[in-house]
Amino acid sequence: MRDVLMMDAVGQAAAVRNGQVSARELAEAAIARIEAADRELNAVIHRRFERALAEIDAIPADAPFRGVPILLKDLGWREAGEPYSAGSAVRDGLVDAADGYGVVRLREAGFVLLGRTNTPEFGSTISTEPAAFGATRNPYDPAYSAGGSSGGSAAAVAAGMVALATASDGGGSIRIPASMCGLVGLKPTRGRVSLGPALGEGWSGFSCPGFVTRSVRDTAAALDAVEGMRSGDPYAAPPLPGRLAEEAGRDPGRLRIGFLTTHPRGDVPETPELTEAVTGAAALLESLGHDVAPGGPRALAETDFPLHFGAIVADNLAAHVAALSELRGKPVEPEELEPRNTAMVRAARGRSAPDHIRSLQWVDGFRRRMAAWWEEGHDLLLMPSLGVAPFPLGWIPPDDLSLAFGRTAHAVSFTSPVNATGQPAVSLPLHRNAAGLPVGVQLVAAAGREDLLVRVAAQIEQVRPFEHLAMR
């Protein structure tokens, strides 16, 4: 059964279909793995094992992922009748009344929903160490962070608890934990996956649902299962040419790829292991026949970007806290929040509605200035997935906010611009540092071109198979 657990989700689905293992046996094996591994990692904060096992017999026999276990990030991905904490004790006792559209589609695809994974409070930082649930540890080294905000999901997949888990990305929260835990993490184009019915958009469009996985084909097939606009959504992503699962293995052609090892803004310290990861990936892409050269969008050098991005995130957090106060029928007091979020809410309350609109309009212009580079004939941009070296738990201090915000800004320097533009980007596990910790590299495509990312990522995976942790 250990061999089946270490298969990817597409492989597990095939094993169930061909009778190698039953759906119940696979779910029970995943549950046993969670119970054994999570004592050290603290990746799964809510378990619904009995309900999951009871639901298996009702899964249609022809569901593409029938019997494949999955874990849901406890931010977004809402389930009817299950607690939803968003990493915060403020939501204690609150239960969702309806499944989110993404969860509906996961059920239709045949996944077995085993529980929910740890996330920082409201997903507002890049290390999963919430005061309410404790830190999630990296399976490669328990002293290290699994990243965030999808850190619980990434740790669970890397440790072999499940083959894939849901995630979301508002400033790097799929790509950063994928980098930290040696996984594939694709942030889709804005609007590719519906956030309904609870939301039309997350963080003013910055946040997108997705997955962390061990293979490119899993990422593609899982997105196929949940993608698509739903009635009432504020916008839709450009249509794909077909199913993403069919793009894996297709020749991407000869592509024009730019790459960056240092941030054009000049305020992010260069990290040798990131440079090594990107230059290695650039050489690999060149060996595959692509035209690869240093360079990237001029807009990335704009020094106003962090101010506007951070302000919009803080404004959204303040709005969320206000709505939460109404939902629970009493105000959320500052001392109920972690210091980071208290500071962000306070800063947002010092801004006006016109200030917020002006920041959104600035980002509109930034999006067009970024897009110009792709319109000039480039296909992909290669950059680090994480702007700093893999970091230990506690590196983002909860009480020294100046240090915490500064380190976070460096960490998301290569990811957050892509959230602002709404473009798709994928982190691939192509490098390890001297300590053996994973270091991901990121490929960014033009809006709507997840198909191109899947083709290139699968091409890379074929010639340089991804290495994953052996199950202990």
Tab-separated table of C-alpha atoms in Angstrom, residues 59-458:
chain	number	residue	atom	x	y	z
A	59	ILE	CA	-19.199	8.092	-5.515
A	60	PRO	CA	-20.157	7.318	-9.152
A	61	ALA	CA	-18.092	4.521	-10.671
A	62	ASP	CA	-17.200	6.662	-13.679
A	63	ALA	CA	-15.909	9.665	-11.692
A	64	PRO	CA	-12.375	10.354	-12.997
A	65	PHE	CA	-10.775	10.530	-9.541
A	66	ARG	CA	-13.031	8.002	-7.827
A	67	GLY	CA	-11.578	7.079	-4.437
A	68	VAL	CA	-8.556	9.398	-4.520
A	69	PRO	CA	-8.020	11.021	-1.085
A	70	ILE	CA	-7.563	14.781	-0.922
A	71	LEU	CA	-7.128	17.407	1.781
A	72	LEU	CA	-8.579	20.908	1.613
A	73	LYS	CA	-6.790	24.064	2.655
A	74	ASP	CA	-8.620	25.727	5.547
A	75	LEU	CA	-8.862	28.994	3.626
A	76	GLY	CA	-11.421	29.111	0.868
A	77	TRP	CA	-12.581	25.662	-0.284
A	78	ARG	CA	-15.609	25.762	2.047
A	79	GLU	CA	-17.509	22.604	3.014
A	80	ALA	CA	-21.089	22.356	4.203
A	81	GLY	CA	-21.341	21.274	7.827
A	82	GLU	CA	-17.614	21.495	8.511
A	83	PRO	CA	-15.679	23.999	10.635
A	84	TYR	CA	-13.953	26.752	8.693
A	85	SER	CA	-11.249	28.542	10.658
A	86	ALA	CA	-9.118	30.406	8.078
A	87	GLY	CA	-6.262	29.944	10.542
A	88	SER	CA	-7.900	32.052	13.242
A	89	ALA	CA	-9.449	31.441	16.650
A	90	VAL	CA	-11.821	34.313	15.862
A	91	ARG	CA	-13.871	31.924	13.733
A	92	ASP	CA	-14.110	29.291	16.477
A	93	GLY	CA	-17.490	27.552	16.357
A	94	LEU	CA	-18.470	28.849	12.920
A	95	VAL	CA	-19.575	26.188	10.415
A	96	ASP	CA	-20.248	26.677	6.723
A	97	ALA	CA	-23.740	26.116	5.423
A	98	ALA	CA	-22.872	25.262	1.815
A	99	ASP	CA	-20.095	23.780	-0.280
A	100	GLY	CA	-18.082	26.170	-2.382
A	101	TYR	CA	-18.293	25.603	-6.126
A	102	GLY	CA	-14.766	24.183	-6.164
A	103	VAL	CA	-15.640	21.633	-3.483
A	104	VAL	CA	-18.785	20.661	-5.408
A	105	ARG	CA	-16.638	19.891	-8.422
A	106	LEU	CA	-14.119	17.940	-6.372
A	107	ARG	CA	-16.939	15.751	-5.090
A	108	GLU	CA	-18.281	15.303	-8.632
A	109	ALA	CA	-14.799	14.250	-9.755
A	110	GLY	CA	-14.804	11.488	-7.126
A	111	PHE	CA	-12.270	12.766	-4.614
A	112	VAL	CA	-12.552	11.603	-0.993
A	113	LEU	CA	-12.342	14.666	1.277
A	114	LEU	CA	-10.394	13.654	4.381
A	115	GLY	CA	-10.016	16.978	6.198
A	116	ARG	CA	-8.568	20.458	6.228
A	117	THR	CA	-4.991	21.709	6.331
A	118	ASN	CA	-3.248	24.350	8.394
A	119	THR	CA	-2.841	27.937	7.187
A	120	PRO	CA	-1.642	31.212	8.756
A	121	GLU	CA	-4.354	33.481	10.122
A	122	PHE	CA	-6.386	34.726	7.122
A	123	GLY	CA	-3.531	33.679	4.825
A	124	SER	CA	-1.753	36.981	5.325
A	125	THR	CA	1.832	35.727	5.557
A	126	ILE	CA	4.176	33.215	3.965
A	127	SER	CA	4.873	30.849	6.880
A	128	THR	CA	2.226	28.567	8.363
A	129	GLU	CA	2.564	29.275	12.076
A	130	PRO	CA	-0.876	30.382	13.288
A	131	ALA	CA	-1.306	31.067	16.986
A	132	ALA	CA	-4.604	29.173	16.903
A	133	PHE	CA	-3.238	25.864	15.581
A	134	GLY	CA	0.540	25.917	15.906
A	135	ALA	CA	3.269	25.654	13.305
A	136	THR	CA	3.319	23.257	10.381
A	137	ARG	CA	6.753	21.689	9.962
A	138	ASN	CA	8.550	20.967	6.716
A	139	PRO	CA	8.864	17.217	5.990
A	140	TYR	CA	12.391	17.790	4.650
A	141	ASP	CA	13.515	19.277	7.972
A	142	PRO	CA	11.068	19.784	10.854
A	143	ALA	CA	12.985	22.859	12.011
A	144	TYR	CA	12.033	24.601	8.783
A	145	SER	CA	8.838	26.237	7.599
A	146	ALA	CA	6.642	24.531	5.003
A	147	GLY	CA	5.880	27.987	3.592
A	148	GLY	CA	2.505	29.605	3.372
A	149	SER	CA	-0.165	30.271	3.199
A	150	SER	CA	-0.819	26.789	1.774
A	151	GLY	CA	1.836	25.302	4.051
A	152	GLY	CA	-0.341	22.611	5.605
A	153	SER	CA	-1.384	21.357	2.179
A	154	ALA	CA	2.199	21.337	0.898
A	155	ALA	CA	3.565	19.516	3.943
A	156	ALA	CA	0.816	16.886	3.700
A	157	VAL	CA	1.519	16.167	0.036
A	158	ALA	CA	5.304	16.157	0.467
A	159	ALA	CA	4.970	13.706	3.367
A	160	GLY	CA	2.816	11.306	1.342
A	161	MET	CA	-0.406	11.791	3.305
A	162	VAL	CA	-2.264	12.495	0.057
A	163	ALA	CA	-1.179	12.830	-3.556
A	164	LEU	CA	-2.539	16.335	-3.876
A	165	ALA	CA	-4.250	19.002	-1.808
A	166	THR	CA	-6.092	22.212	-2.518
A	167	ALA	CA	-4.372	25.550	-2.114
A	168	SER	CA	-4.807	29.216	-2.975
A	169	ASP	CA	-2.457	32.000	-3.994
A	170	GLY	CA	-2.898	35.705	-3.217
A	171	GLY	CA	0.764	36.730	-3.147
A	172	GLY	CA	2.632	33.471	-3.699
A	173	SER	CA	0.736	31.110	-1.412
A	174	ILE	CA	0.735	28.178	-3.837
A	175	ARG	CA	4.169	28.717	-5.379
A	176	ILE	CA	6.074	29.472	-2.156
A	177	PRO	CA	5.037	26.330	-0.218
A	178	ALA	CA	5.484	24.289	-3.410
A	179	SER	CA	9.038	25.627	-3.550
A	180	MET	CA	9.662	24.956	0.153
A	181	CYS	CA	8.286	21.394	0.009
A	182	GLY	CA	9.536	20.241	-3.398
A	183	LEU	CA	6.184	20.169	-5.223
A	184	VAL	CA	4.457	21.399	-8.359
A	185	GLY	CA	2.346	24.478	-7.649
A	186	LEU	CA	0.443	26.283	-10.407
A	187	LYS	CA	-1.336	29.565	-9.773
A	188	PRO	CA	-4.044	29.747	-12.448
A	189	THR	CA	-5.104	32.768	-14.462
A	190	ARG	CA	-7.437	35.095	-12.567
A	191	GLY	CA	-11.004	33.850	-12.968
A	192	ARG	CA	-10.016	30.319	-14.038
A	193	VAL	CA	-11.546	28.780	-10.880
A	194	SER	CA	-14.670	30.240	-9.305
A	195	LEU	CA	-14.567	31.492	-5.720
A	196	GLY	CA	-18.343	31.342	-5.460
A	197	PRO	CA	-20.805	31.342	-4.030
A	198	ALA	CA	-19.197	33.008	-1.000
A	199	LEU	CA	-17.041	35.420	-3.021
A	200	GLY	CA	-16.748	36.922	-6.458
A	201	GLU	CA	-13.041	37.529	-6.097
A	202	GLY	CA	-10.384	37.305	-3.410
A	203	TRP	CA	-8.108	40.190	-2.422
A	204	SER	CA	-9.469	42.346	-5.259
A	205	GLY	CA	-8.630	39.629	-7.764
A	206	PHE	CA	-5.143	38.791	-6.496
A	207	SER	CA	-6.128	35.429	-4.975
A	208	CYS	CA	-6.738	32.296	-7.070
A	209	PRO	CA	-7.606	28.725	-5.999
A	210	GLY	CA	-5.395	25.853	-7.128
A	211	PHE	CA	-3.478	22.782	-5.967
A	212	VAL	CA	-0.124	21.516	-4.775
A	213	THR	CA	0.838	18.186	-6.344
A	214	ARG	CA	3.715	15.806	-7.020
A	215	SER	CA	3.334	15.732	-10.821
A	216	VAL	CA	2.487	18.032	-13.695
A	217	ARG	CA	-0.274	15.724	-14.934
A	218	ASP	CA	-1.959	15.874	-11.521
A	219	THR	CA	-1.913	19.659	-11.579
A	220	ALA	CA	-3.399	19.690	-15.060
A	221	ALA	CA	-6.094	17.077	-14.381
A	222	ALA	CA	-7.100	18.625	-11.048
A	223	LEU	CA	-7.525	22.060	-12.635
A	224	ASP	CA	-9.620	20.466	-15.375
A	225	ALA	CA	-11.907	19.145	-12.642
A	226	VAL	CA	-12.614	22.542	-11.066
A	227	GLU	CA	-12.020	25.205	-13.718
A	228	GLY	CA	-14.746	27.271	-15.316
A	229	MET	CA	-16.788	30.397	-14.740
A	230	ARG	CA	-19.997	30.082	-12.763
A	231	SER	CA	-23.082	32.244	-13.062
A	232	GLY	CA	-22.564	35.490	-11.156
A	233	ASP	CA	-18.765	35.449	-11.258
A	234	PRO	CA	-17.373	38.948	-11.983
A	235	TYR	CA	-15.122	37.787	-14.846
A	236	ALA	CA	-13.762	34.716	-16.583
A	237	ALA	CA	-10.297	33.653	-17.654
A	238	PRO	CA	-9.602	33.384	-21.388
A	239	PRO	CA	-10.827	29.995	-22.621
A	240	LEU	CA	-8.334	27.158	-22.829
A	241	PRO	CA	-7.814	25.332	-26.138
A	242	GLY	CA	-8.921	22.076	-24.516
A	243	ARG	CA	-8.380	19.986	-21.424
A	244	LEU	CA	-5.124	20.777	-19.645
A	245	ALA	CA	-4.514	17.065	-19.030
A	246	GLU	CA	-4.168	16.662	-22.793
A	247	GLU	CA	-1.470	19.357	-22.940
A	248	ALA	CA	0.994	17.327	-20.852
A	249	GLY	CA	3.288	15.634	-23.367
A	250	ARG	CA	2.524	17.986	-26.269
A	251	ASP	CA	5.474	19.707	-27.892
A	252	PRO	CA	5.576	23.335	-26.703
A	253	GLY	CA	7.590	24.351	-29.751
A	254	ARG	CA	10.641	26.604	-29.632
A	255	LEU	CA	9.913	29.273	-27.037
A	256	ARG	CA	11.442	32.639	-26.266
A	257	ILE	CA	12.167	32.691	-22.528
A	258	GLY	CA	13.603	35.472	-20.394
A	259	PHE	CA	15.063	34.870	-16.959
A	260	LEU	CA	15.863	36.860	-13.833
A	261	THR	CA	18.144	35.850	-10.969
A	262	THR	CA	18.020	39.213	-9.178
A	263	HIS	CA	15.039	41.474	-8.710
A	264	PRO	CA	14.969	44.459	-11.092
A	265	ARG	CA	13.777	46.740	-8.289
A	266	GLY	CA	17.187	46.458	-6.648
A	267	ASP	CA	15.879	46.255	-3.076
A	268	VAL	CA	15.847	42.451	-2.732
A	269	PRO	CA	19.132	40.866	-1.592
A	270	GLU	CA	20.570	38.381	-4.066
A	271	THR	CA	20.642	34.795	-2.769
A	272	PRO	CA	23.246	32.474	-4.319
A	273	GLU	CA	21.113	29.334	-4.090
A	274	LEU	CA	18.257	31.051	-5.913
A	275	THR	CA	20.654	32.218	-8.612
A	276	GLU	CA	21.959	28.670	-8.939
A	277	ALA	CA	18.423	27.280	-9.216
A	278	VAL	CA	17.387	29.728	-11.946
A	279	THR	CA	20.574	29.475	-13.985
A	280	GLY	CA	20.343	25.700	-13.829
A	281	ALA	CA	16.749	25.794	-15.051
A	282	ALA	CA	17.709	28.257	-17.809
A	283	ALA	CA	20.443	25.899	-19.013
A	284	LEU	CA	17.989	22.999	-18.956
A	285	LEU	CA	15.440	24.940	-21.009
A	286	GLU	CA	18.129	25.934	-23.481
A	287	SER	CA	19.165	22.287	-23.825
A	288	LEU	CA	15.558	21.513	-24.740
A	289	GLY	CA	15.810	23.839	-27.714
A	290	HIS	CA	14.319	27.042	-26.349
A	291	ASP	CA	15.761	30.528	-26.850
A	292	VAL	CA	16.753	31.612	-23.335
A	293	ALA	CA	18.275	34.978	-22.438
A	294	PRO	CA	18.533	37.240	-19.386
A	295	GLY	CA	15.794	39.849	-19.027
A	296	GLY	CA	12.212	40.463	-18.052
A	297	PRO	CA	9.464	43.079	-17.898
A	298	ARG	CA	10.661	46.610	-17.161
A	299	ALA	CA	7.605	47.102	-14.950
A	300	LEU	CA	9.079	44.773	-12.322
A	301	ALA	CA	11.530	47.560	-11.440
A	302	GLU	CA	8.758	49.960	-10.370
A	303	THR	CA	9.302	50.896	-6.739
A	304	ASP	CA	5.661	51.833	-6.065
A	305	PHE	CA	4.429	48.281	-6.542
A	306	PRO	CA	4.919	46.982	-2.951
A	307	LEU	CA	3.086	49.994	-1.507
A	308	HIS	CA	-0.011	49.554	-3.662
A	309	PHE	CA	-0.050	45.769	-3.415
A	310	GLY	CA	0.306	45.828	0.372
A	311	ALA	CA	-2.366	48.496	0.755
A	312	ILE	CA	-4.896	46.526	-1.296
A	313	VAL	CA	-4.235	43.369	0.723
A	314	ALA	CA	-4.628	45.295	3.995
A	315	ASP	CA	-7.867	46.884	2.777
A	316	ASN	CA	-9.269	43.459	1.954
A	317	LEU	CA	-8.225	42.108	5.332
A	318	ALA	CA	-9.978	44.983	7.101
A	319	ALA	CA	-13.135	44.329	5.088
A	320	HIS	CA	-12.962	40.630	5.965
A	321	VAL	CA	-12.609	41.382	9.675
A	322	ALA	CA	-15.588	43.758	9.506
A	323	ALA	CA	-17.706	41.080	7.833
A	324	LEU	CA	-16.585	38.548	10.419
A	325	SER	CA	-17.721	40.892	13.180
A	326	GLU	CA	-21.194	40.967	11.626
A	327	LEU	CA	-21.250	37.210	11.117
A	328	ARG	CA	-20.515	36.382	14.726
A	329	GLY	CA	-22.597	39.250	16.107
A	330	LYS	CA	-19.876	41.067	18.028
A	331	PRO	CA	-16.830	43.144	17.062
A	332	VAL	CA	-13.482	41.516	16.431
A	333	GLU	CA	-11.243	43.220	18.947
A	334	PRO	CA	-7.611	44.023	18.052
A	335	GLU	CA	-6.248	41.700	20.723
A	336	GLU	CA	-8.135	38.769	19.170
A	337	LEU	CA	-6.006	38.980	16.038
A	338	GLU	CA	-2.363	38.164	15.581
A	339	PRO	CA	-0.229	41.344	15.774
A	340	ARG	CA	0.514	41.294	12.045
A	341	ASN	CA	-3.166	41.361	11.152
A	342	THR	CA	-4.015	43.943	13.806
A	343	ALA	CA	-1.420	46.248	12.259
A	344	MET	CA	-2.731	45.676	8.735
A	345	VAL	CA	-6.328	46.346	9.746
A	346	ARG	CA	-5.278	49.499	11.577
A	347	ALA	CA	-3.362	50.723	8.518
A	348	ALA	CA	-6.326	50.043	6.240
A	349	ARG	CA	-8.678	51.983	8.494
A	350	GLY	CA	-6.401	54.981	8.011
A	351	ARG	CA	-7.022	54.891	4.257
A	352	SER	CA	-10.067	56.151	2.408
A	353	ALA	CA	-12.215	54.511	-0.252
A	354	PRO	CA	-10.662	56.839	-2.880
A	355	ASP	CA	-7.232	55.698	-1.692
A	356	HIS	CA	-8.241	52.107	-2.346
A	357	ILE	CA	-9.585	52.903	-5.812
A	358	ARG	CA	-6.416	54.815	-6.687
A	359	SER	CA	-4.326	51.794	-5.720
A	360	LEU	CA	-6.507	49.536	-7.864
A	361	GLN	CA	-6.112	51.924	-10.775
A	362	TRP	CA	-2.348	51.961	-10.315
A	363	VAL	CA	-2.353	48.158	-10.494
A	364	ASP	CA	-4.458	48.353	-13.677
A	365	GLY	CA	-1.653	50.308	-15.288
A	366	PHE	CA	0.991	47.979	-13.875
A	367	ARG	CA	-0.844	45.016	-15.413
A	368	ARG	CA	-0.694	46.599	-18.864
A	369	ARG	CA	2.964	47.550	-18.473
A	370	MET	CA	3.805	43.978	-17.470
A	371	ALA	CA	1.797	42.519	-20.367
A	372	ALA	CA	3.820	44.597	-22.850
A	373	TRP	CA	6.818	42.283	-22.381
A	374	TRP	CA	4.816	39.238	-23.522
A	375	GLU	CA	3.302	41.253	-26.377
A	376	GLU	CA	6.841	42.026	-27.574
A	377	GLY	CA	7.224	38.351	-28.439
A	378	HIS	CA	8.299	36.617	-25.247
A	379	ASP	CA	6.597	33.374	-24.222
A	380	LEU	CA	7.745	32.700	-20.660
A	381	LEU	CA	9.533	34.412	-17.784
A	382	LEU	CA	11.745	32.300	-15.502
A	383	MET	CA	12.346	33.571	-11.936
A	384	PRO	CA	12.790	32.235	-8.409
A	385	SER	CA	9.581	31.017	-6.775
A	386	LEU	CA	10.669	32.379	-3.397
A	387	GLY	CA	12.654	35.595	-3.020
A	388	VAL	CA	14.713	34.303	-0.084
A	389	ALA	CA	16.473	31.083	0.874
A	390	PRO	CA	14.411	28.349	2.589
A	391	PHE	CA	13.849	29.628	6.106
A	392	PRO	CA	13.357	28.069	9.553
A	393	LEU	CA	10.278	28.326	11.705
A	394	GLY	CA	10.237	31.625	13.574
A	395	TRP	CA	12.024	33.500	10.785
A	396	ILE	CA	8.891	35.624	10.364
A	397	PRO	CA	8.669	36.881	13.977
A	398	PRO	CA	5.135	37.437	15.328
A	399	ASP	CA	6.021	40.482	17.439
A	400	ASP	CA	8.797	42.304	15.555
A	401	LEU	CA	6.530	43.636	12.827
A	402	SER	CA	9.146	45.736	11.072
A	403	LEU	CA	11.363	42.695	10.593
A	404	ALA	CA	8.403	40.468	9.736
A	405	PHE	CA	6.995	42.772	7.052
A	406	GLY	CA	10.447	43.398	5.577
A	407	ARG	CA	11.273	39.716	5.307
A	408	THR	CA	7.840	38.934	3.888
A	409	ALA	CA	8.225	41.642	1.244
A	410	HIS	CA	11.496	40.091	0.103
A	411	ALA	CA	9.997	36.588	0.112
A	412	VAL	CA	7.066	37.525	-2.178
A	413	SER	CA	9.029	39.859	-4.453
A	414	PHE	CA	8.945	37.456	-7.408
A	415	THR	CA	5.430	36.095	-6.844
A	416	SER	CA	3.164	38.998	-5.839
A	417	PRO	CA	3.515	40.917	-9.152
A	418	VAL	CA	2.006	37.913	-10.916
A	419	ASN	CA	-0.966	37.999	-8.542
A	420	ALA	CA	-1.470	41.650	-9.421
A	421	THR	CA	-1.418	40.925	-13.156
A	422	GLY	CA	-3.581	37.810	-12.891
A	423	GLN	CA	-1.216	35.752	-15.050
A	424	PRO	CA	-0.656	32.012	-14.562
A	425	ALA	CA	2.632	30.814	-13.070
A	426	VAL	CA	3.992	27.460	-11.978
A	427	SER	CA	6.682	26.546	-9.438
A	428	LEU	CA	8.704	23.444	-10.279
A	429	PRO	CA	10.972	21.476	-7.881
A	430	LEU	CA	14.242	21.565	-9.815
A	431	HIS	CA	16.868	22.360	-7.189
A	432	ARG	CA	18.073	21.525	-3.685
A	433	ASN	CA	20.341	23.694	-1.585
A	434	ALA	CA	23.445	22.502	0.245
A	435	ALA	CA	21.296	21.384	3.187
A	436	GLY	CA	19.081	19.290	0.911
A	437	LEU	CA	16.078	21.623	1.138
A	438	PRO	CA	13.982	22.159	-2.004
A	439	VAL	CA	14.301	25.399	-3.977
A	440	GLY	CA	11.680	25.947	-6.676
A	441	VAL	CA	11.843	27.945	-9.875
A	442	GLN	CA	8.881	29.777	-11.360
A	443	LEU	CA	7.690	30.044	-14.959
A	444	VAL	CA	5.202	32.794	-15.818
A	445	ALA	CA	3.059	32.838	-18.974
A	446	ALA	CA	0.737	35.389	-20.528
A	447	ALA	CA	-2.821	35.535	-19.203
A	448	GLY	CA	-4.821	32.466	-20.141
A	449	ARG	CA	-1.821	30.344	-21.141
A	450	GLU	CA	-1.898	27.593	-18.535
A	451	ASP	CA	-1.742	25.241	-21.520
A	452	LEU	CA	1.745	26.495	-22.384
A	453	LEU	CA	2.906	26.178	-18.776
A	454	VAL	CA	1.678	22.576	-18.628
A	455	ARG	CA	3.417	21.686	-21.898
A	456	VAL	CA	6.768	23.113	-20.809
A	457	ALA	CA	6.520	21.812	-17.246
A	458	ALA	CA	5.756	18.313	-18.538
